[in-house]
Amino acid sequence: MLEVQSLSKRYGQTTAVDGVSLTVPKGSVTVVLGPSGSGKSTLLRLIAGIEQPDEGEIRWDGEPVSGPTHERDFGLMFQTHALFPHMDVATNVGFGLAELAPDLRRARVAEVLAMVRLASFGHRMPDQLSGGEAQRVALARTLAPDPRLLMLDEPLGSLDQQLRKELALELGELFAELEVPVLYVTHDQGEALALADQVAIMAAGKVLQRGAPEHIWERPASAFVAGFIGYENQAESNAAGGKVSTPFGPVSVDVADGPVVAVFPPDSLVVNRTGPLSGMATMVSFNGRGYDLRVASDGTEFELTSPERYSVGDQVRFAAVDNRVLAYER
Ligand code: ADP
Ligand code: MG
């Protein structure tokens, strides 16, 4: 098990990683989810030993880990897979296995290529691979030395949306087969949901919340975390006597009296011709199945979806279908 405790790394005035604590249990997939610049790559580089922390400790099964990168037995795969263009797939995958006898090396390469479902690709050159295949070759190369921890830094970042979805599902299956614990970094909440046993939400160098994805999506720790994971509809409000006032009446919440941010779960507000609320469409975009609307109502902008087309400036009526509202002290 990997344990990271109070890890910090500063670059001049920037604290890239700020007191991060994290565990990656055996046989689990931990996803660090955070916006660009939140310190995710720095965290992985610290764990890999490419960078040295200013504070804090990294332990494996209770033992401090502080040696050089090659002694750590941690595999790290980057977004840019950077296969050697002049070497075939098998040679790329076997690159880190120089100490093995040639027949053992060949066997190991065949084994990991089969794991990533590219058993017959050994003789292909990198320019004969699709983006997704190249990514799987890079993964095979990372797995070849049999690391005790697998770290992936936005491995699907350079691929298009459709391929990302497909590959995230494939990766999920692969991770389930692997014994090795996985620490996976992404800014994409869909990937995090698809893959994680445990999610750590990171922003500005700090871990803001950790837990099972179901738990985090059920009860985000702050309005910021909620917004980041897709609870886009938020409004300033007030709580009094255990209720918060919302555009559709008072709703019970578990927060102290005073100014709050009311957060509406995704899909809890729907366009409805006879709905009690109304506003003006300020943005309309087609999403393939219907329309994404931004609707300004009483000083708050709501994100809604509609099966019917509206134009900017139209009045839009809407309703709450679910009176679950989360409230956070302001
Ligand atoms: P992420 O991977 O989440 O996008 P990074 O870990 O790459 O974030 O960066 C976190 C912060 O640290 C950013 O503000 C970035 O500019 C800064 N940073 C990262 N590496 C360096 C470096 N080698 N020198 C100076 N600043 C850095
Ligand atoms: Mg990064």
Coordinates of N, CA, C and O in Angstrom, one line a residue, residues 24-183:
V24 N -3.1 4.7 -1.3 CA -3.6 3.8 -2.5 C -3.5 2.4 -2.0 O -2.4 1.8 -2.0
P25 N -4.6 1.8 -1.6 CA -4.6 0.4 -1.1 C -4.3 -0.6 -2.2 O -4.6 -0.3 -3.4
K26 N -3.8 -1.7 -1.8 CA -3.6 -2.8 -2.8 C -4.9 -3.2 -3.5 O -5.9 -3.2 -3.0
G27 N -4.7 -3.4 -4.8 CA -5.9 -3.8 -5.6 C -6.9 -2.8 -5.8 O -8.0 -3.1 -6.2
S28 N -6.6 -1.5 -5.6 CA -7.6 -0.5 -5.8 C -7.1 0.5 -6.8 O -5.9 0.7 -7.1
V29 N -8.1 1.3 -7.4 CA -7.8 2.3 -8.3 C -8.1 3.7 -7.6 O -9.3 3.9 -7.3
T30 N -7.1 4.5 -7.4 CA -7.4 5.8 -6.8 C -7.2 6.8 -7.9 O -6.2 6.8 -8.6
V31 N -8.2 7.7 -8.1 CA -8.1 8.7 -9.1 C -8.0 10.1 -8.4 O -8.8 10.4 -7.5
V32 N -7.0 10.8 -8.8 CA -6.8 12.2 -8.4 C -7.5 13.1 -9.5 O -7.0 13.0 -10.6
L33 N -8.5 13.8 -9.1 CA -9.3 14.6 -10.1 C -9.1 16.0 -9.7 O -9.4 16.5 -8.6
G34 N -8.6 16.8 -10.7 CA -8.4 18.2 -10.4 C -8.2 19.0 -11.7 O -7.8 18.4 -12.7
P35 N -8.5 20.3 -11.6 CA -8.3 21.1 -12.8 C -6.9 21.2 -13.2 O -6.0 20.9 -12.4
S36 N -6.6 21.7 -14.4 CA -5.2 22.0 -14.8 C -4.5 22.9 -13.9 O -5.1 23.9 -13.4
G37 N -3.3 22.6 -13.5 CA -2.5 23.4 -12.6 C -2.7 23.1 -11.2 O -2.2 23.8 -10.3
S38 N -3.5 22.1 -10.8 CA -3.8 21.8 -9.4 C -2.7 21.1 -8.7 O -2.8 20.9 -7.5
G39 N -1.7 20.6 -9.4 CA -0.6 20.0 -8.8 C -0.6 18.4 -9.0 O 0.2 17.7 -8.4
K40 N -1.4 17.9 -9.9 CA -1.5 16.5 -10.0 C -0.2 15.9 -10.5 O 0.3 14.9 -10.0
S41 N 0.4 16.5 -11.6 CA 1.6 15.9 -12.2 C 2.7 16.0 -11.2 O 3.6 15.1 -11.1
T42 N 2.8 17.1 -10.4 CA 3.9 17.3 -9.5 C 3.7 16.2 -8.4 O 4.7 15.6 -8.0
L43 N 2.5 15.9 -8.0 CA 2.3 14.8 -7.0 C 2.9 13.5 -7.5 O 3.6 12.8 -6.8
L44 N 2.6 13.2 -8.7 CA 3.1 11.9 -9.3 C 4.6 11.9 -9.4 O 5.2 10.9 -9.1
R45 N 5.1 13.1 -9.8 CA 6.6 13.2 -9.9 C 7.3 13.0 -8.6 O 8.4 12.4 -8.5
L46 N 6.7 13.5 -7.5 CA 7.2 13.3 -6.2 C 7.2 11.9 -5.8 O 8.2 11.3 -5.3
I47 N 6.1 11.2 -6.1 CA 5.9 9.8 -5.7 C 6.9 9.0 -6.5 O 7.6 8.0 -6.0
A48 N 7.1 9.3 -7.8 CA 8.0 8.6 -8.6 C 9.5 8.9 -8.3 O 10.4 8.1 -8.7
G49 N 9.8 9.9 -7.6 CA 11.1 10.3 -7.2 C 11.8 11.1 -8.3 O 13.0 11.3 -8.2
I50 N 11.1 11.7 -9.2 CA 11.6 12.6 -10.2 C 11.8 14.0 -9.6 O 12.7 14.7 -10.0
E51 N 11.0 14.3 -8.6 CA 11.2 15.5 -7.8 C 11.3 15.1 -6.3 O 10.8 14.1 -5.9
Q52 N 12.0 16.0 -5.6 CA 12.1 15.8 -4.1 C 11.1 16.7 -3.4 O 11.0 17.9 -3.7
P53 N 10.4 16.2 -2.4 CA 9.5 17.0 -1.7 C 10.2 18.0 -0.7 O 11.3 17.7 -0.3
D54 N 9.6 19.1 -0.4 CA 10.1 20.0 0.6 C 9.7 19.5 2.0 O 10.4 19.7 2.9
E55 N 8.5 18.9 2.0 CA 8.0 18.4 3.3 C 7.2 17.1 3.0 O 6.7 16.9 1.9
G56 N 7.1 16.3 4.1 CA 6.2 15.2 4.0 C 6.9 13.9 3.7 O 8.2 13.9 3.5
E57 N 6.2 12.8 3.7 CA 6.8 11.5 3.6 C 6.0 10.6 2.6 O 4.7 10.7 2.5
I58 N 6.7 9.7 2.0 CA 6.1 8.7 1.1 C 6.5 7.4 1.7 O 7.7 7.1 2.0
R59 N 5.5 6.5 1.9 CA 5.8 5.2 2.5 C 5.2 4.1 1.6 O 4.1 4.3 1.0
W60 N 5.9 2.9 1.6 CA 5.3 1.7 0.9 C 5.2 0.6 2.0 O 6.3 0.3 2.5
D61 N 4.1 0.1 2.2 CA 3.9 -0.9 3.3 C 4.6 -0.5 4.6 O 5.2 -1.3 5.2
G62 N 4.5 0.8 4.9 CA 5.0 1.3 6.1 C 6.5 1.7 6.1 O 7.0 2.4 7.0
E63 N 7.2 1.4 5.0 CA 8.6 1.7 4.9 C 8.8 3.0 4.1 O 8.2 3.2 3.1
P64 N 9.6 3.9 4.7 CA 9.8 5.2 3.9 C 10.4 4.9 2.5 O 11.3 4.0 2.4
V65 N 9.9 5.7 1.5 CA 10.4 5.6 0.2 C 11.2 6.9 -0.1 O 10.5 7.9 -0.1
S66 N 12.5 6.8 -0.3 CA 13.2 8.1 -0.6 C 14.3 7.9 -1.6 O 15.0 8.8 -2.0
G67 N 14.5 6.6 -2.0 CA 15.6 6.3 -3.0 C 15.3 6.9 -4.4 O 14.3 7.5 -4.6
P68 N 16.3 6.7 -5.3 CA 16.1 7.2 -6.6 C 15.0 6.4 -7.4 O 14.6 5.3 -6.9
T69 N 14.6 7.1 -8.4 CA 13.4 6.6 -9.2 C 13.5 5.1 -9.5 O 12.5 4.3 -9.3
H70 N 14.6 4.6 -10.0 CA 14.7 3.2 -10.5 C 14.7 2.2 -9.4 O 14.4 1.0 -9.6
E71 N 14.9 2.7 -8.1 CA 14.8 1.7 -7.0 C 13.4 1.6 -6.4 O 13.2 0.8 -5.5
R72 N 12.5 2.5 -6.9 CA 11.2 2.5 -6.3 C 10.2 1.5 -6.8 O 9.2 1.2 -6.2
D73 N 10.5 1.0 -8.0 CA 9.6 0.0 -8.7 C 8.2 0.6 -8.9 O 7.2 -0.1 -8.7
F74 N 8.1 1.8 -9.2 CA 6.8 2.5 -9.5 C 6.8 2.7 -11.0 O 7.8 3.3 -11.5
G75 N 5.8 2.4 -11.7 CA 5.6 2.7 -13.1 C 4.9 4.0 -13.3 O 3.8 4.2 -12.6
L76 N 5.4 4.9 -14.2 CA 4.7 6.1 -14.4 C 4.5 6.3 -15.9 O 5.4 6.3 -16.7
M77 N 3.2 6.5 -16.3 CA 2.9 6.7 -17.7 C 2.4 8.1 -17.9 O 1.5 8.5 -17.2
F78 N 3.0 8.8 -18.9 CA 2.6 10.2 -19.2 C 1.5 10.3 -20.2 O 1.3 9.3 -21.0
Q79 N 1.0 11.4 -20.4 CA 0.0 11.7 -21.4 C 0.6 11.5 -22.8 O 0.0 10.9 -23.7
T80 N 1.7 12.1 -23.0 CA 2.4 11.9 -24.3 C 3.2 10.6 -24.2 O 4.1 10.5 -23.4
H81 N 2.8 9.6 -24.9 CA 3.3 8.3 -24.7 C 4.7 8.2 -25.3 O 5.5 7.3 -24.9
A82 N 5.1 9.0 -26.2 CA 6.5 9.0 -26.7 C 7.1 7.7 -26.9 O 8.1 7.3 -26.3
L83 N 6.5 6.9 -27.8 CA 7.1 5.6 -28.2 C 8.3 6.0 -29.1 O 8.3 7.0 -29.8
F84 N 9.3 5.2 -29.1 CA 10.5 5.4 -30.0 C 10.0 5.1 -31.4 O 9.7 4.0 -31.7
P85 N 10.1 6.1 -32.3 CA 9.4 5.9 -33.6 C 10.1 4.9 -34.5 O 9.5 4.3 -35.4
H86 N 11.4 4.7 -34.3 CA 12.2 3.8 -35.2 C 12.3 2.4 -34.6 O 12.9 1.6 -35.2
M87 N 11.6 2.1 -33.5 CA 11.5 0.8 -33.0 C 10.1 0.2 -33.1 O 9.2 0.9 -32.9
D88 N 10.0 -1.1 -33.4 CA 8.7 -1.7 -33.4 C 8.1 -1.8 -32.0 O 8.8 -1.5 -31.0
V89 N 6.8 -2.2 -32.0 CA 6.1 -2.3 -30.8 C 6.8 -3.1 -29.7 O 7.0 -2.8 -28.6
A90 N 7.2 -4.3 -30.2 CA 7.8 -5.3 -29.2 C 9.1 -4.7 -28.6 O 9.4 -4.8 -27.4
T91 N 9.9 -4.0 -29.4 CA 11.2 -3.4 -28.9 C 10.9 -2.3 -28.0 O 11.5 -2.1 -27.0
N92 N 9.8 -1.5 -28.3 CA 9.4 -0.4 -27.4 C 9.0 -1.0 -26.1 O 9.4 -0.5 -25.0
V93 N 8.2 -2.0 -26.1 CA 7.7 -2.6 -24.8 C 8.8 -3.2 -24.0 O 8.8 -3.1 -22.8
G94 N 9.8 -3.8 -24.7 CA 10.9 -4.5 -24.0 C 12.0 -3.6 -23.6 O 13.0 -4.0 -23.0
F95 N 11.8 -2.3 -23.9 CA 13.0 -1.3 -23.7 C 13.5 -1.3 -22.3 O 14.7 -1.2 -22.1
G96 N 12.6 -1.4 -21.3 CA 13.1 -1.3 -19.9 C 13.5 -2.7 -19.3 O 13.7 -2.8 -18.1
L97 N 13.6 -3.7 -20.2 CA 13.9 -5.0 -19.7 C 15.3 -5.5 -20.1 O 15.5 -6.7 -20.2
A98 N 16.2 -4.6 -20.3 CA 17.5 -4.9 -20.8 C 18.3 -6.0 -19.9 O 19.1 -6.8 -20.5
E99 N 17.9 -6.0 -18.6 CA 18.6 -7.0 -17.8 C 18.1 -8.4 -17.9 O 18.8 -9.4 -17.4
L100 N 17.0 -8.6 -18.6 CA 16.5 -10.0 -18.8 C 17.2 -10.6 -20.0 O 17.5 -10.0 -21.0
A101 N 17.3 -12.0 -19.9 CA 17.8 -12.7 -21.1 C 16.8 -12.6 -22.2 O 15.6 -12.5 -22.0
P102 N 17.3 -12.6 -23.5 CA 16.4 -12.4 -24.6 C 15.1 -13.2 -24.6 O 14.1 -12.7 -24.9
D103 N 15.2 -14.5 -24.3 CA 14.0 -15.3 -24.4 C 13.0 -14.9 -23.3 O 11.8 -14.9 -23.5
L104 N 13.5 -14.6 -22.1 CA 12.7 -14.1 -21.0 C 12.0 -12.8 -21.4 O 10.9 -12.5 -21.1
R105 N 12.8 -11.9 -22.0 CA 12.3 -10.6 -22.4 C 11.2 -10.8 -23.4 O 10.1 -10.2 -23.3
R106 N 11.4 -11.7 -24.4 CA 10.4 -11.9 -25.4 C 9.1 -12.4 -24.8 O 8.0 -12.0 -25.1
A107 N 9.3 -13.3 -23.8 CA 8.1 -13.9 -23.2 C 7.3 -12.8 -22.4 O 6.1 -12.7 -22.4
R108 N 8.1 -11.9 -21.7 CA 7.4 -10.9 -20.9 C 6.7 -9.9 -21.8 O 5.6 -9.4 -21.6
V109 N 7.4 -9.5 -23.0 CA 6.7 -8.6 -23.9 C 5.4 -9.2 -24.4 O 4.4 -8.5 -24.5
A110 N 5.5 -10.5 -24.8 CA 4.3 -11.1 -25.3 C 3.2 -11.1 -24.3 O 2.0 -10.9 -24.6
E111 N 3.6 -11.3 -23.0 CA 2.6 -11.4 -21.9 C 1.9 -10.0 -21.7 O 0.7 -10.0 -21.7
V112 N 2.7 -8.9 -21.7 CA 2.0 -7.6 -21.5 C 1.3 -7.2 -22.7 O 0.3 -6.5 -22.6
L113 N 1.8 -7.5 -23.9 CA 1.0 -7.1 -25.1 C -0.4 -7.8 -25.1 O -1.4 -7.3 -25.5
A114 N -0.4 -9.1 -24.6 CA -1.7 -9.8 -24.5 C -2.6 -9.1 -23.5 O -3.8 -9.0 -23.7
M115 N -2.0 -8.7 -22.4 CA -2.7 -8.0 -21.4 C -3.5 -6.8 -21.9 O -4.6 -6.5 -21.6
V116 N -2.8 -6.0 -22.8 CA -3.5 -4.8 -23.3 C -4.2 -5.1 -24.7 O -4.5 -4.3 -25.4
R117 N -4.3 -6.4 -24.9 CA -5.0 -6.9 -26.1 C -4.4 -6.5 -27.4 O -5.1 -6.1 -28.4
L118 N -3.1 -6.5 -27.5 CA -2.4 -6.2 -28.7 C -1.4 -7.3 -29.0 O -0.3 -7.1 -29.5
A119 N -1.8 -8.6 -28.8 CA -0.9 -9.7 -28.9 C -0.2 -9.8 -30.3 O 0.9 -10.2 -30.4
S120 N -0.9 -9.4 -31.3 CA -0.4 -9.6 -32.7 C 0.3 -8.3 -33.2 O 0.6 -8.2 -34.4
F121 N 0.5 -7.4 -32.3 CA 1.0 -6.1 -32.8 C 2.5 -5.9 -32.6 O 3.1 -4.8 -32.9
G122 N 3.3 -6.9 -32.2 CA 4.7 -6.8 -31.9 C 5.5 -6.2 -33.0 O 6.5 -5.5 -32.7
H123 N 5.2 -6.5 -34.2 CA 6.0 -6.1 -35.3 C 5.6 -4.8 -36.0 O 6.2 -4.3 -36.9
R124 N 4.5 -4.2 -35.5 CA 4.0 -2.9 -36.0 C 5.0 -1.8 -35.6 O 5.6 -1.9 -34.6
M125 N 5.1 -0.8 -36.5 CA 5.9 0.4 -36.1 C 4.9 1.4 -35.5 O 3.7 1.4 -35.8
P126 N 5.4 2.3 -34.6 CA 4.5 3.2 -34.0 C 3.6 4.1 -34.9 O 2.5 4.3 -34.6
D127 N 4.1 4.4 -36.1 CA 3.3 5.2 -37.0 C 2.2 4.3 -37.7 O 1.4 4.8 -38.5
Q128 N 2.2 3.0 -37.4 CA 1.1 2.2 -38.0 C 0.0 1.9 -36.9 O -0.8 1.0 -37.1
L129 N 0.1 2.7 -35.8 CA -0.9 2.5 -34.7 C -1.9 3.7 -34.7 O -1.5 4.8 -34.9
S130 N -3.1 3.4 -34.3 CA -4.1 4.4 -34.0 C -3.7 5.1 -32.6 O -2.9 4.5 -31.9
G131 N -4.3 6.2 -32.3 CA -4.0 6.9 -31.0 C -4.2 5.9 -29.9 O -3.4 5.9 -28.9
G132 N -5.3 5.2 -29.9 CA -5.7 4.4 -28.8 C -4.7 3.2 -28.7 O -4.4 2.8 -27.6
E133 N -4.3 2.6 -29.8 CA -3.4 1.5 -29.8 C -2.0 2.0 -29.3 O -1.4 1.3 -28.5
A134 N -1.6 3.1 -29.7 CA -0.3 3.7 -29.2 C -0.3 3.8 -27.7 O 0.6 3.5 -27.0
Q135 N -1.5 4.3 -27.2 CA -1.6 4.5 -25.8 C -1.5 3.1 -25.0 O -0.9 3.0 -24.0
R136 N -2.1 2.1 -25.6 CA -2.1 0.8 -25.0 C -0.6 0.2 -25.0 O -0.2 -0.5 -24.1
V137 N 0.1 0.5 -26.1 CA 1.5 0.1 -26.2 C 2.3 0.7 -25.1 O 3.1 0.1 -24.4
A138 N 2.0 2.0 -24.9 CA 2.7 2.8 -23.8 C 2.4 2.2 -22.5 O 3.3 2.1 -21.6
L139 N 1.2 1.8 -22.3 CA 0.8 1.1 -21.0 C 1.5 -0.2 -20.9 O 2.0 -0.5 -19.8
A140 N 1.6 -1.0 -22.0 CA 2.3 -2.2 -21.9 C 3.8 -2.0 -21.5 O 4.3 -2.8 -20.7
R141 N 4.4 -1.0 -22.1 CA 5.8 -0.7 -21.8 C 5.9 -0.3 -20.3 O 6.9 -0.7 -19.6
T142 N 5.0 0.4 -19.7 CA 5.0 0.8 -18.3 C 4.8 -0.5 -17.4 O 5.4 -0.6 -16.4
L143 N 4.0 -1.4 -17.9 CA 3.7 -2.6 -17.1 C 4.8 -3.6 -17.2 O 4.9 -4.5 -16.3
A144 N 5.6 -3.6 -18.3 CA 6.6 -4.7 -18.5 C 7.5 -5.0 -17.4 O 7.7 -6.2 -17.0
P145 N 8.1 -4.0 -16.7 CA 9.0 -4.3 -15.6 C 8.3 -4.7 -14.3 O 8.9 -4.9 -13.3
D146 N 7.0 -4.9 -14.4 CA 6.2 -5.4 -13.3 C 6.3 -4.5 -12.1 O 6.7 -4.9 -11.0
P147 N 5.9 -3.2 -12.2 CA 6.0 -2.2 -11.1 C 5.0 -2.6 -10.0 O 4.0 -3.3 -10.2
R148 N 5.4 -2.2 -8.8 CA 4.5 -2.5 -7.6 C 3.4 -1.5 -7.5 O 2.4 -1.6 -6.7
L149 N 3.5 -0.4 -8.2 CA 2.5 0.7 -8.3 C 2.4 1.2 -9.7 O 3.5 1.4 -10.3
L150 N 1.2 1.4 -10.2 CA 1.1 1.9 -11.6 C 0.5 3.3 -11.5 O -0.6 3.5 -10.9
M151 N 1.2 4.3 -12.0 CA 0.7 5.7 -12.0 C 0.5 6.1 -13.4 O 1.4 5.9 -14.3
L152 N -0.6 6.8 -13.7 CA -0.9 7.3 -15.0 C -1.3 8.7 -15.0 O -2.2 9.1 -14.2
D153 N -0.6 9.5 -15.7 CA -0.9 11.0 -15.7 C -1.6 11.4 -17.0 O -1.1 11.5 -18.1
E154 N -2.9 11.6 -16.8 CA -3.8 12.0 -17.9 C -3.6 11.1 -19.1 O -3.3 11.7 -20.2
P155 N -3.6 9.8 -19.0 CA -3.2 9.0 -20.2 C -4.1 9.1 -21.4 O -3.7 8.8 -22.5
L156 N -5.3 9.6 -21.2 CA -6.2 9.7 -22.3 C -6.3 11.2 -22.8 O -7.2 11.5 -23.7
G157 N -5.5 12.0 -22.2 CA -5.7 13.5 -22.5 C -5.5 13.9 -23.9 O -6.2 14.9 -24.3
S158 N -4.8 13.2 -24.7 CA -4.6 13.6 -26.1 C -5.5 13.0 -27.1 O -5.4 13.2 -28.3
L159 N -6.5 12.2 -26.6 CA -7.4 11.5 -27.5 C -8.7 12.2 -27.6 O -9.1 13.0 -26.7
D160 N -9.5 11.9 -28.7 CA -10.8 12.6 -28.8 C -11.8 12.0 -27.9 O -11.6 10.9 -27.4
Q161 N -12.9 12.7 -27.7 CA -13.8 12.4 -26.6 C -14.4 10.9 -26.7 O -14.5 10.2 -25.8
Q162 N -14.8 10.5 -28.0 CA -15.3 9.2 -28.2 C -14.3 8.1 -27.8 O -14.7 7.2 -27.0
L163 N -13.1 8.3 -28.2 CA -12.1 7.3 -27.9 C -11.7 7.3 -26.4 O -11.5 6.2 -25.8
R164 N -11.8 8.4 -25.8 CA -11.5 8.5 -24.4 C -12.5 7.6 -23.6 O -12.1 6.9 -22.7
K165 N -13.8 7.7 -24.0 CA -14.8 7.0 -23.3 C -14.5 5.5 -23.4 O -14.5 4.7 -22.4
E166 N -14.3 5.1 -24.7 CA -14.0 3.7 -25.0 C -12.8 3.1 -24.2 O -12.8 2.1 -23.5
L167 N -11.7 3.9 -24.3 CA -10.5 3.5 -23.6 C -10.6 3.5 -22.1 O -10.0 2.7 -21.4
A168 N -11.4 4.5 -21.6 CA -11.6 4.5 -20.1 C -12.2 3.2 -19.7 O -11.8 2.6 -18.7
L169 N -13.2 2.7 -20.4 CA -13.9 1.5 -20.1 C -12.9 0.3 -20.2 O -12.8 -0.6 -19.3
E170 N -12.1 0.3 -21.3 CA -11.1 -0.8 -21.4 C -10.1 -0.8 -20.3 O -9.7 -1.8 -19.8
L171 N -9.6 0.4 -19.9 CA -8.6 0.6 -18.9 C -9.2 0.0 -17.6 O -8.6 -0.7 -16.8
G172 N -10.5 0.4 -17.3 CA -11.2 -0.1 -16.1 C -11.1 -1.6 -16.1 O -10.9 -2.2 -15.0
E173 N -11.4 -2.3 -17.2 CA -11.4 -3.8 -17.2 C -10.0 -4.3 -16.9 O -9.8 -5.2 -16.2
L174 N -9.0 -3.6 -17.5 CA -7.6 -4.0 -17.4 C -7.2 -3.8 -15.9 O -6.6 -4.7 -15.3
F175 N -7.5 -2.7 -15.3 CA -7.1 -2.5 -13.9 C -7.7 -3.5 -13.0 O -7.1 -3.9 -12.0
A176 N -8.9 -4.0 -13.3 CA -9.6 -5.0 -12.5 C -8.8 -6.3 -12.6 O -8.8 -7.1 -11.6
E177 N -8.2 -6.6 -13.7 CA -7.4 -7.8 -13.8 C -6.0 -7.7 -13.1 O -5.4 -8.7 -12.7
L178 N -5.5 -6.5 -13.1 CA -4.2 -6.3 -12.5 C -4.2 -6.4 -11.0 O -5.1 -6.0 -10.4
E179 N -3.1 -6.9 -10.4 CA -3.0 -7.0 -9.0 C -2.5 -5.7 -8.5 O -2.7 -5.3 -7.3
V180 N -1.8 -4.9 -9.3 CA -1.1 -3.8 -8.9 C -2.0 -2.6 -8.6 O -2.9 -2.4 -9.4
P181 N -1.8 -1.9 -7.5 CA -2.6 -0.7 -7.3 C -2.3 0.4 -8.3 O -1.2 0.5 -8.8
V182 N -3.4 1.2 -8.6 CA -3.3 2.2 -9.6 C -3.6 3.6 -9.0 O -4.5 3.8 -8.2
L183 N -2.7 4.5 -9.4 CA -2.9 5.9 -9.0 C -3.1 6.7 -10.4 O -2.1 6.7 -11.1

